[in-house]
Amino acid sequence: MCSKPKSYVDLVNDCDRFPYDDPLKPIGDHWSSLYQFRLPEDPRTHGFMLGSTVKNMPWTDDFVIDHEARTVRLAPTEDKGDLAASCTKAFSRLIQRAIDEDTFRVIHRSHSEPYPIVGANYPVSIERYASTLFGIISRGAHLTVYTKTASGMKIWVPRRSPKLFTYPNCLDTTVAGGVAFGEGPFECVVREADEEASLPEDLVRKQVVHCGCISYVGLNDRGGGGEAGLIAPDIMYVYDLEVPEHVICKQNDGEVKEFYLMSIDQVKEGLAKAEFKTNSALVMIDFFIRHGIITAENEQKYAEIIARLHRRLPLPTRPQ
Amino acid sequence: MCSKPKSYVDLVNDCDRFPYDDPLKPIGDHWSSLYQFRLPEDPRTHGFMLGSTVKNMPWTDDFVIDHEARTVRLAPTEDKGDLAASCTKAFSRLIQRAIDEDTFRVIHRSHSEPYPIVGANYPVSIERYASTLFGIISRGAHLTVYTKTASGMKIWVPRRSPKLFTYPNCLDTTVAGGVAFGEGPFECVVREADEEASLPEDLVRKQVVHCGCISYVGLNDRGGGGEAGLIAPDIMYVYDLEVPEHVICKQNDGEVKEFYLMSIDQVKEGLAKAEFKTNSALVMIDFFIRHGIITAENEQKYAEIIARLHRRLPLPTRPQ
C-alpha cells in the first residue's frame, strides 16, 4: 500500500518494469548484461537470465554456458530420439538439484506444475517456479465478470486468500490462472472459472468473449516471493463475461477469501490504493479502456498506456 | 490487389512497415540515418525526416539544420511573444515556398487542413500534407458500426469514392477521419459520422463506445500518393457503435461511393483480397480481436499481431 494515489500509468510502471531502449541511443545497455537462453536445434533466444542466476545455478552436464557470448544452451546428454522429452528431462534433473541444494528463493524447495516454453518448436516444459529463473515467457488467462445494473456497471472482484504465497489479501481479476503445459488459454479460463468463482462451464463456454491479450516485461519483486530483478516477460489473455444480476460469483477453492460486486468507482479506488495484484491491475485498466471508462478525453497518457499494455516481447511467442 | 490471400499478419506488415530494432543487436541502424525534428524550448524529438527531404526542402531562415548532429530545429525568426503562433507561421512560410516551387509530390501544390504536433508543449500546427515530410505523429479516429442479426454480426463497410486522391475504390472503416488541430478524437468521430454515414449526432454521442487506440510506424508508399519511404507514425483511436437493424448507413458526402452491410465472412474476404485501405484493415483486425472473432486458438500469431497493433511510438504523444 502506498499513501499517494496511484495513477494508471503508475500501475503500468509497477508491472512493465524492464526498461525500454531509446531508439535514439545505442542499445544493448539493458540487455547486454543478460545471458540468452537457447534450446537445441533452434538459433532463437527463449529467455533472459541474470548473471547471478547463471553463477548460482547448480548446472548439470545438460547445459553449456558460454560466458563470452553470454549464452546458456540446453544440450541434453541423454538424447533418446525425442528432443522435447530429452529437454524436459534435463530441466527436471537441474530443478531437482536446485531443490535439493535450496539454491533459489523463487523455487522454495518445491516442485510446481509444468509450463511450456511458448515459442519452442517442440513441446518442451519446465516447472513454473524455475521458469522465472530462465526469463521465459509466462502466460496467464484473466476473465472479468461484470453485470449491468440500474446503478451502472459492476464488476465481480475477489480478494485473494491471506494464505497465498504470492500477493496475499490483494484484490484480483474475477478469475485468473496460469496457462499450463498442453493447455490453451481459453481452456484455462473455463477450468479456473469453475474452480475459483463457481461459474458453470456451459455459461462460460457460450458467453465469454475473447478480447485480446496484454503483454509486458516485468522484473520480479518481493511481492512475487522470489529473487528480485528476474526478467519476467508475460502474456495475459483477457476475456469478458457479462452476466445477468442473478448470477453470483462465489469462492470454490482456498485461493479466494471472498467476492465483492464492485461499482466502477470502487474498482478505481482499489486501483488508486494499489490494492490489486500488480498484473491484475493491468487487466482492469485494459477493461476500462475497452469499455470506454478510460478515454483519450479523460486520460492524457491514453496512447502511452495502451502501447505499454501491449509490449512487443523480445522473445518468440510461437514456433518458427 | 494481390493474388495470394493476405493473412492478418501480412496486413499488419503492410502498415507497420518501419523496421523494429532487435534488442540483441546494436541499434541505430534504422534510425541513425534520419534527421530528428525539434521545436523551440523543447529537447524532445517530434519527428523523423529522411535525408532526401532535408536536402530538397526549400528551407527558410526559421529552421536550423545540423548535418553533423542530424537535427532540424525550428527557431522562428519572427518571435512576437507567442511561441505557438510563431512556429505555426514559420511552417506556413516554408510550406508556401514548397508549394510555389512544387518541391514534393506529397504536397501536390495544395494547402491542407492544420494538424497539431501532438506531443508539443504549446498548440503548434502544420498543414496535413507537409506534416508527413516531418515524420510527425498523425492521428485518426475510426468508428466501426455493426448490427447483430439473426444470421450473425454484420458490419457497415463503405467503398471509397474512385475520385479520392488516396486509396480510391478501397473498402474502409464505417466512419474515419483525421483528427484536426484543436479537435479531440471523439469530436472528430461525431463530426465524421454525420458527414460520411448520415448517422445522427445524438445516437453517436450516446451509444458510441471508446475502445482504445492502434499505433504503428508506417512508411509512405505510392498508395498514399506521395514520396515513398517517408516515416509515418500514426495513432488511430477506435470506436464501436452497435445499432439496431433498422439503422442504415448511407453516404452523405463525396468521399464514399456506397455502403454495404457485410457479414463477418465478407469482411474477412475483403481483408484477404487486400481490398481495404491499408490502415483501415488494422481497425477491422482490432475489432475482430476485441469481439472474439480472431482468438488465440484460431490465430497462431495472436500475441504478435496484438503487440504490433499497439506499437510504442518513438515520439512523445503528449506535452511534457
CSV table of C-alpha atoms in Angstrom, one decimal, chain A:
chain,number,residue,atom,x,y,z
A,1,MET,CA,0.0,0.0,0.0
A,2,CYS,CA,1.3,3.4,-0.8
A,3,SER,CA,-0.1,6.7,0.6
A,4,LYS,CA,-0.1,8.7,-2.7
A,5,PRO,CA,-2.9,7.5,-5.0
A,6,LYS,CA,-1.6,5.6,-8.0
A,7,SER,CA,-2.3,6.9,-11.4
A,8,TYR,CA,-3.0,4.4,-14.3
A,9,VAL,CA,0.5,4.9,-15.6
A,10,ASP,CA,2.0,4.3,-12.2
A,11,LEU,CA,0.2,1.0,-12.1
A,12,VAL,CA,1.6,0.2,-15.6
A,13,ASN,CA,5.1,1.2,-14.4
A,14,ASP,CA,4.8,-1.1,-11.4
A,15,CYS,CA,4.3,-4.1,-13.8
A,16,ASP,CA,6.0,-3.3,-17.1
A,17,ARG,CA,9.3,-2.6,-15.3
A,18,PHE,CA,12.0,-3.7,-17.7
A,19,PRO,CA,13.4,-0.5,-19.2
A,20,TYR,CA,12.8,0.4,-22.8
A,21,ASP,CA,15.5,1.2,-25.3
A,22,ASP,CA,15.7,4.7,-26.5
A,23,PRO,CA,15.8,4.4,-30.3
A,24,LEU,CA,18.0,7.4,-30.5
A,25,LYS,CA,20.7,6.0,-28.2
A,26,PRO,CA,23.0,3.0,-28.6
A,27,ILE,CA,21.1,-0.1,-27.5
A,28,GLY,CA,22.3,-3.0,-25.5
A,29,ASP,CA,22.7,-1.3,-22.2
A,30,HIS,CA,19.7,-3.1,-20.8
A,31,TRP,CA,20.1,-6.4,-22.4
A,32,SER,CA,23.8,-6.8,-22.9
A,33,SER,CA,24.5,-7.9,-19.3
A,34,LEU,CA,21.9,-10.7,-19.6
A,35,TYR,CA,22.5,-14.3,-20.7
A,36,GLN,CA,20.4,-15.6,-23.5
A,37,PHE,CA,18.8,-19.0,-23.1
A,38,ARG,CA,18.7,-21.3,-26.1
A,39,LEU,CA,17.2,-24.6,-27.0
A,40,PRO,CA,18.7,-27.4,-29.2
A,41,GLU,CA,18.3,-27.1,-32.9
A,42,ASP,CA,16.9,-23.5,-32.6
A,43,PRO,CA,19.0,-20.4,-33.0
A,44,ARG,CA,16.4,-18.2,-31.3
A,45,THR,CA,16.6,-16.9,-27.7
A,46,HIS,CA,13.8,-18.1,-25.5
A,47,GLY,CA,14.7,-16.4,-22.2
A,48,PHE,CA,17.0,-13.9,-20.5
A,49,MET,CA,18.9,-14.9,-17.4
A,50,LEU,CA,20.6,-12.7,-14.8
A,51,GLY,CA,24.4,-13.2,-14.4
A,52,SER,CA,23.8,-14.0,-10.7
A,53,THR,CA,21.3,-16.8,-11.7
A,54,VAL,CA,23.8,-18.3,-14.1
A,55,LYS,CA,26.5,-18.1,-11.4
A,56,ASN,CA,24.5,-19.7,-8.7
A,57,MET,CA,22.6,-22.4,-10.7
A,58,PRO,CA,23.9,-25.9,-9.9
A,59,TRP,CA,24.3,-26.7,-13.6
A,60,THR,CA,24.3,-30.2,-14.8
A,61,ASP,CA,26.1,-31.5,-17.9
A,62,ASP,CA,23.0,-30.9,-20.0
A,63,PHE,CA,23.7,-27.2,-20.2
A,64,VAL,CA,26.5,-25.4,-22.0
A,65,ILE,CA,27.4,-22.0,-20.6
A,66,ASP,CA,29.4,-19.5,-22.7
A,67,HIS,CA,30.4,-16.6,-20.6
A,68,GLU,CA,32.0,-14.8,-23.6
A,69,ALA,CA,28.9,-15.0,-25.8
A,70,ARG,CA,26.6,-14.8,-22.7
A,71,THR,CA,24.5,-17.8,-23.7
A,72,VAL,CA,23.1,-20.8,-21.9
A,73,ARG,CA,22.4,-23.6,-24.3
A,74,LEU,CA,20.4,-26.7,-23.4
A,75,ALA,CA,22.1,-29.7,-24.9
A,76,PRO,CA,20.6,-32.8,-23.3
A,77,THR,CA,23.2,-35.5,-22.6
A,78,GLU,CA,20.6,-38.2,-22.7
A,79,ASP,CA,19.1,-38.0,-26.2
A,80,LYS,CA,16.7,-40.8,-26.9
A,81,GLY,CA,15.4,-39.5,-30.2
A,82,ASP,CA,12.7,-37.4,-28.7
A,83,LEU,CA,14.1,-33.9,-28.3
A,84,ALA,CA,11.2,-32.5,-26.4
A,85,ALA,CA,11.3,-35.3,-23.8
A,86,SER,CA,15.1,-35.1,-23.5
A,87,CYS,CA,14.9,-31.3,-22.9
A,88,THR,CA,12.1,-31.6,-20.3
A,89,LYS,CA,14.1,-34.4,-18.5
A,90,ALA,CA,17.2,-32.2,-18.5
A,91,PHE,CA,15.2,-29.4,-16.8
A,92,SER,CA,13.9,-31.9,-14.3
A,93,ARG,CA,17.4,-33.1,-13.3
A,94,LEU,CA,18.5,-29.5,-12.9
A,95,ILE,CA,15.5,-28.4,-10.9
A,96,GLN,CA,15.8,-31.4,-8.6
A,97,ARG,CA,19.4,-30.3,-7.9
A,98,ALA,CA,18.3,-26.7,-7.2
A,99,ILE,CA,15.6,-28.0,-4.8
A,100,ASP,CA,18.0,-30.3,-3.0
A,101,GLU,CA,20.5,-27.6,-2.6
A,102,ASP,CA,17.9,-24.9,-1.9
A,103,THR,CA,19.6,-22.6,-4.3
A,104,PHE,CA,16.8,-20.1,-5.1
A,105,ARG,CA,14.1,-18.5,-3.0
A,106,VAL,CA,11.8,-18.5,-6.1
A,107,ILE,CA,11.8,-22.3,-6.1
A,108,HIS,CA,11.4,-22.5,-2.3
A,109,ARG,CA,12.2,-26.2,-2.2
A,110,SER,CA,9.1,-27.1,-4.1
A,111,HIS,CA,8.1,-28.7,-7.3
A,112,SER,CA,5.4,-26.9,-9.4
A,113,GLU,CA,3.3,-27.5,-12.4
A,114,PRO,CA,4.8,-27.8,-15.9
A,115,TYR,CA,4.9,-24.6,-18.0
A,116,PRO,CA,5.6,-24.7,-21.7
A,117,ILE,CA,8.3,-22.7,-23.5
A,118,VAL,CA,5.7,-21.0,-25.7
A,119,GLY,CA,8.0,-20.2,-28.7
A,120,ALA,CA,9.7,-23.6,-28.8
A,121,ASN,CA,9.4,-25.7,-32.0
A,122,TYR,CA,8.6,-28.8,-29.9
A,123,PRO,CA,6.6,-29.3,-26.7
A,124,VAL,CA,9.2,-28.8,-24.0
A,125,SER,CA,8.2,-28.0,-20.5
A,126,ILE,CA,9.8,-26.5,-17.4
A,127,GLU,CA,8.4,-26.2,-13.9
A,128,ARG,CA,6.7,-23.0,-13.2
A,129,TYR,CA,8.8,-21.7,-10.3
A,130,ALA,CA,12.1,-22.4,-12.2
A,131,SER,CA,10.8,-20.9,-15.5
A,132,THR,CA,11.2,-17.4,-13.9
A,133,LEU,CA,14.9,-18.0,-13.4
A,134,PHE,CA,15.3,-18.6,-17.2
A,135,GLY,CA,13.3,-15.5,-18.0
A,136,ILE,CA,10.9,-17.4,-20.2
A,137,ILE,CA,7.5,-16.0,-21.3
A,138,SER,CA,4.8,-17.0,-18.8
A,139,ARG,CA,1.1,-16.9,-19.8
A,140,GLY,CA,-2.0,-16.2,-17.8
A,141,ALA,CA,-5.7,-16.1,-18.6
A,142,HIS,CA,-7.9,-13.5,-17.0
A,143,LEU,CA,-11.6,-13.3,-17.0
A,144,THR,CA,-13.5,-10.2,-16.0
A,145,VAL,CA,-17.1,-10.9,-15.0
A,146,TYR,CA,-19.4,-7.9,-15.0
A,147,THR,CA,-23.1,-7.0,-14.8
A,148,LYS,CA,-25.1,-4.0,-15.9
A,149,THR,CA,-27.4,-2.8,-13.1
A,150,ALA,CA,-29.8,0.1,-12.7
A,151,SER,CA,-27.0,2.0,-10.9
A,152,GLY,CA,-24.4,1.3,-13.6
A,153,MET,CA,-21.8,-1.4,-14.5
A,154,LYS,CA,-20.5,-3.5,-11.7
A,155,ILE,CA,-17.5,-5.9,-11.6
A,156,TRP,CA,-17.0,-9.1,-9.6
A,157,VAL,CA,-13.8,-8.7,-7.7
A,158,PRO,CA,-12.3,-11.3,-5.4
A,159,ARG,CA,-9.9,-10.8,-2.5
A,160,ARG,CA,-7.1,-13.3,-2.5
A,161,SER,CA,-6.7,-15.6,0.4
A,162,PRO,CA,-4.3,-14.3,3.1
A,163,LYS,CA,-2.6,-17.8,2.9
A,164,LEU,CA,-1.4,-17.4,-0.6
A,165,PHE,CA,2.4,-17.3,-1.3
A,166,THR,CA,2.1,-14.5,-3.8
A,167,TYR,CA,0.1,-11.3,-3.3
A,168,PRO,CA,-1.9,-12.4,-0.2
A,169,ASN,CA,-5.0,-10.4,0.6
A,170,CYS,CA,-4.8,-8.4,-2.7
A,171,LEU,CA,-7.8,-7.7,-5.0
A,172,ASP,CA,-7.7,-9.7,-8.2
A,173,THR,CA,-9.3,-10.3,-11.6
A,174,THR,CA,-12.6,-12.2,-11.2
A,175,VAL,CA,-11.0,-15.4,-12.5
A,176,ALA,CA,-7.3,-15.8,-13.3
A,177,GLY,CA,-4.8,-18.6,-13.7
A,178,GLY,CA,-1.5,-19.6,-15.3
A,179,VAL,CA,-1.8,-21.4,-18.6
A,180,ALA,CA,-0.3,-24.8,-18.0
A,181,PHE,CA,1.7,-27.0,-20.4
A,182,GLY,CA,-0.5,-28.6,-23.1
A,183,GLU,CA,-3.5,-26.2,-22.4
A,184,GLY,CA,-4.8,-23.3,-24.4
A,185,PRO,CA,-5.7,-20.0,-22.7
A,186,PHE,CA,-9.4,-20.4,-23.2
A,187,GLU,CA,-9.5,-23.9,-21.7
A,188,CYS,CA,-7.6,-22.4,-18.8
A,189,VAL,CA,-10.3,-19.8,-18.2
A,190,VAL,CA,-13.1,-22.4,-18.4
A,191,ARG,CA,-11.3,-24.5,-15.8
A,192,GLU,CA,-10.4,-21.7,-13.5
A,193,ALA,CA,-13.9,-20.1,-13.7
A,194,ASP,CA,-15.4,-23.2,-12.1
A,195,GLU,CA,-12.5,-23.7,-9.6
A,196,GLU,CA,-12.3,-20.1,-8.4
A,197,ALA,CA,-15.7,-18.5,-8.9
A,198,SER,CA,-18.2,-21.4,-9.2
A,199,LEU,CA,-19.2,-20.3,-12.7
A,200,PRO,CA,-20.9,-23.1,-14.7
A,201,GLU,CA,-18.8,-24.4,-17.6
A,202,ASP,CA,-21.7,-24.1,-20.0
A,203,LEU,CA,-22.2,-20.4,-19.4
A,204,VAL,CA,-18.5,-19.7,-19.7
A,205,ARG,CA,-18.1,-21.6,-23.0
A,206,LYS,CA,-21.1,-20.0,-24.6
A,207,GLN,CA,-20.9,-16.4,-23.3
A,208,VAL,CA,-17.3,-15.5,-22.8
A,209,VAL,CA,-15.8,-13.0,-25.3
A,210,HIS,CA,-12.1,-13.3,-26.2
A,211,CYS,CA,-10.8,-9.7,-26.1
A,212,GLY,CA,-7.1,-9.8,-26.8
A,213,CYS,CA,-4.0,-10.0,-24.7
A,214,ILE,CA,-1.8,-7.8,-22.6
A,215,SER,CA,2.0,-8.2,-22.8
A,216,TYR,CA,4.8,-6.7,-20.7
A,217,VAL,CA,8.2,-7.4,-19.3
A,218,GLY,CA,8.3,-7.4,-15.6
A,219,LEU,CA,11.1,-7.6,-13.1
A,220,ASN,CA,10.3,-9.8,-10.2
A,221,ASP,CA,9.9,-8.1,-6.9
A,222,ARG,CA,9.4,-9.2,-3.4
A,223,GLY,CA,5.6,-9.4,-3.8
A,224,GLY,CA,6.2,-12.3,-6.2
A,225,GLY,CA,8.2,-14.0,-3.3
A,226,GLY,CA,11.5,-14.7,-5.1
A,227,GLU,CA,14.8,-13.3,-6.2
A,228,ALA,CA,14.4,-9.6,-7.1
A,229,GLY,CA,15.2,-8.5,-10.6
A,230,LEU,CA,14.4,-11.6,-12.5
A,231,ILE,CA,13.2,-10.8,-16.1
A,232,ALA,CA,9.5,-11.8,-16.3
A,233,PRO,CA,8.0,-11.5,-19.8
A,234,ASP,CA,4.3,-12.1,-19.5
A,235,ILE,CA,1.3,-12.5,-21.8
A,236,MET,CA,-2.2,-12.2,-20.2
A,237,TYR,CA,-5.1,-13.3,-22.4
A,238,VAL,CA,-8.1,-11.3,-21.5
A,239,TYR,CA,-11.8,-12.4,-21.6
A,240,ASP,CA,-15.0,-10.7,-20.7
A,241,LEU,CA,-18.2,-12.2,-19.4
A,242,GLU,CA,-21.4,-10.2,-19.0
A,243,VAL,CA,-23.8,-11.9,-16.7
A,244,PRO,CA,-27.4,-11.1,-15.5
A,245,GLU,CA,-27.7,-9.7,-12.0
A,246,HIS,CA,-28.8,-13.0,-10.6
A,247,VAL,CA,-25.5,-14.8,-11.4
A,248,ILE,CA,-23.3,-14.7,-8.3
A,249,CYS,CA,-19.5,-15.4,-8.2
A,250,LYS,CA,-18.6,-17.3,-5.0
A,251,GLN,CA,-15.3,-18.9,-3.9
A,252,ASN,CA,-14.9,-22.5,-4.7
A,253,ASP,CA,-11.4,-23.2,-3.6
A,254,GLY,CA,-8.9,-21.9,-1.0
A,255,GLU,CA,-7.4,-19.2,-3.2
A,256,VAL,CA,-10.1,-16.7,-2.8
A,257,LYS,CA,-11.2,-15.2,0.5
A,258,GLU,CA,-14.4,-13.6,-0.7
A,259,PHE,CA,-16.0,-11.9,-3.7
A,260,TYR,CA,-17.3,-8.3,-3.9
A,261,LEU,CA,-19.7,-6.9,-6.6
A,262,MET,CA,-17.9,-3.5,-7.0
A,263,SER,CA,-19.0,-0.4,-8.7
A,264,ILE,CA,-16.6,1.2,-11.2
A,265,ASP,CA,-15.8,3.8,-8.7
A,266,GLN,CA,-14.9,1.2,-6.1
A,267,VAL,CA,-12.6,-0.6,-8.6
A,268,LYS,CA,-11.0,2.8,-9.4
A,269,GLU,CA,-10.4,3.3,-5.7
A,270,GLY,CA,-8.9,-0.1,-5.3
A,271,LEU,CA,-6.5,0.6,-8.2
A,272,ALA,CA,-5.6,4.0,-6.8
A,273,LYS,CA,-4.8,2.4,-3.4
A,274,ALA,CA,-2.7,-0.3,-5.1
A,275,GLU,CA,-4.9,-3.0,-3.6
A,276,PHE,CA,-4.9,-5.1,-6.7
A,277,LYS,CA,-2.3,-7.8,-7.5
A,278,THR,CA,0.2,-5.9,-9.7
A,279,ASN,CA,-0.7,-7.5,-13.1
A,280,SER,CA,-4.4,-7.8,-12.4
A,281,ALA,CA,-4.4,-4.0,-12.1
A,282,LEU,CA,-3.4,-4.0,-15.8
A,283,VAL,CA,-6.4,-6.3,-16.7
A,284,MET,CA,-8.7,-3.8,-15.0
A,285,ILE,CA,-7.1,-0.9,-16.9
A,286,ASP,CA,-7.4,-2.7,-20.2
A,287,PHE,CA,-11.1,-3.5,-19.4
A,288,PHE,CA,-11.7,0.2,-18.6
A,289,ILE,CA,-10.1,1.2,-22.0
A,290,ARG,CA,-12.2,-1.4,-24.0
A,291,HIS,CA,-15.4,-0.3,-22.3
A,292,GLY,CA,-14.9,3.4,-22.6
A,293,ILE,CA,-14.3,4.2,-19.0
A,294,ILE,CA,-10.8,5.4,-19.6
A,295,THR,CA,-10.8,7.6,-22.8
A,296,ALA,CA,-8.5,9.8,-24.8
A,297,GLU,CA,-10.5,12.7,-23.4
A,298,ASN,CA,-10.1,11.9,-19.7
A,299,GLU,CA,-6.6,10.4,-19.6
A,300,GLN,CA,-3.7,12.4,-21.1
A,301,LYS,CA,-1.5,9.3,-21.2
A,302,TYR,CA,-4.0,7.2,-23.1
A,303,ALA,CA,-1.9,6.3,-26.1
A,304,GLU,CA,1.2,5.7,-23.9
A,305,ILE,CA,-0.7,3.4,-21.5
A,306,ILE,CA,-2.2,1.4,-24.4
A,307,ALA,CA,1.1,0.8,-26.1
A,308,ARG,CA,2.7,-0.2,-22.7
A,309,LEU,CA,-0.1,-2.7,-22.1
A,310,HIS,CA,0.8,-4.4,-25.4
A,311,ARG,CA,4.6,-4.5,-25.3
A,312,ARG,CA,6.3,-6.4,-28.1
A,313,LEU,CA,8.2,-9.1,-26.3
A,314,PRO,CA,11.9,-9.7,-27.4
A,315,LEU,CA,11.2,-13.5,-27.4
A,316,PRO,CA,9.3,-15.7,-29.9
A,317,THR,CA,5.7,-16.3,-29.0
A,318,ARG,CA,5.2,-19.2,-31.4
A,319,PRO,CA,7.1,-22.0,-33.1
A,320,GLN,CA,9.1,-21.0,-36.1
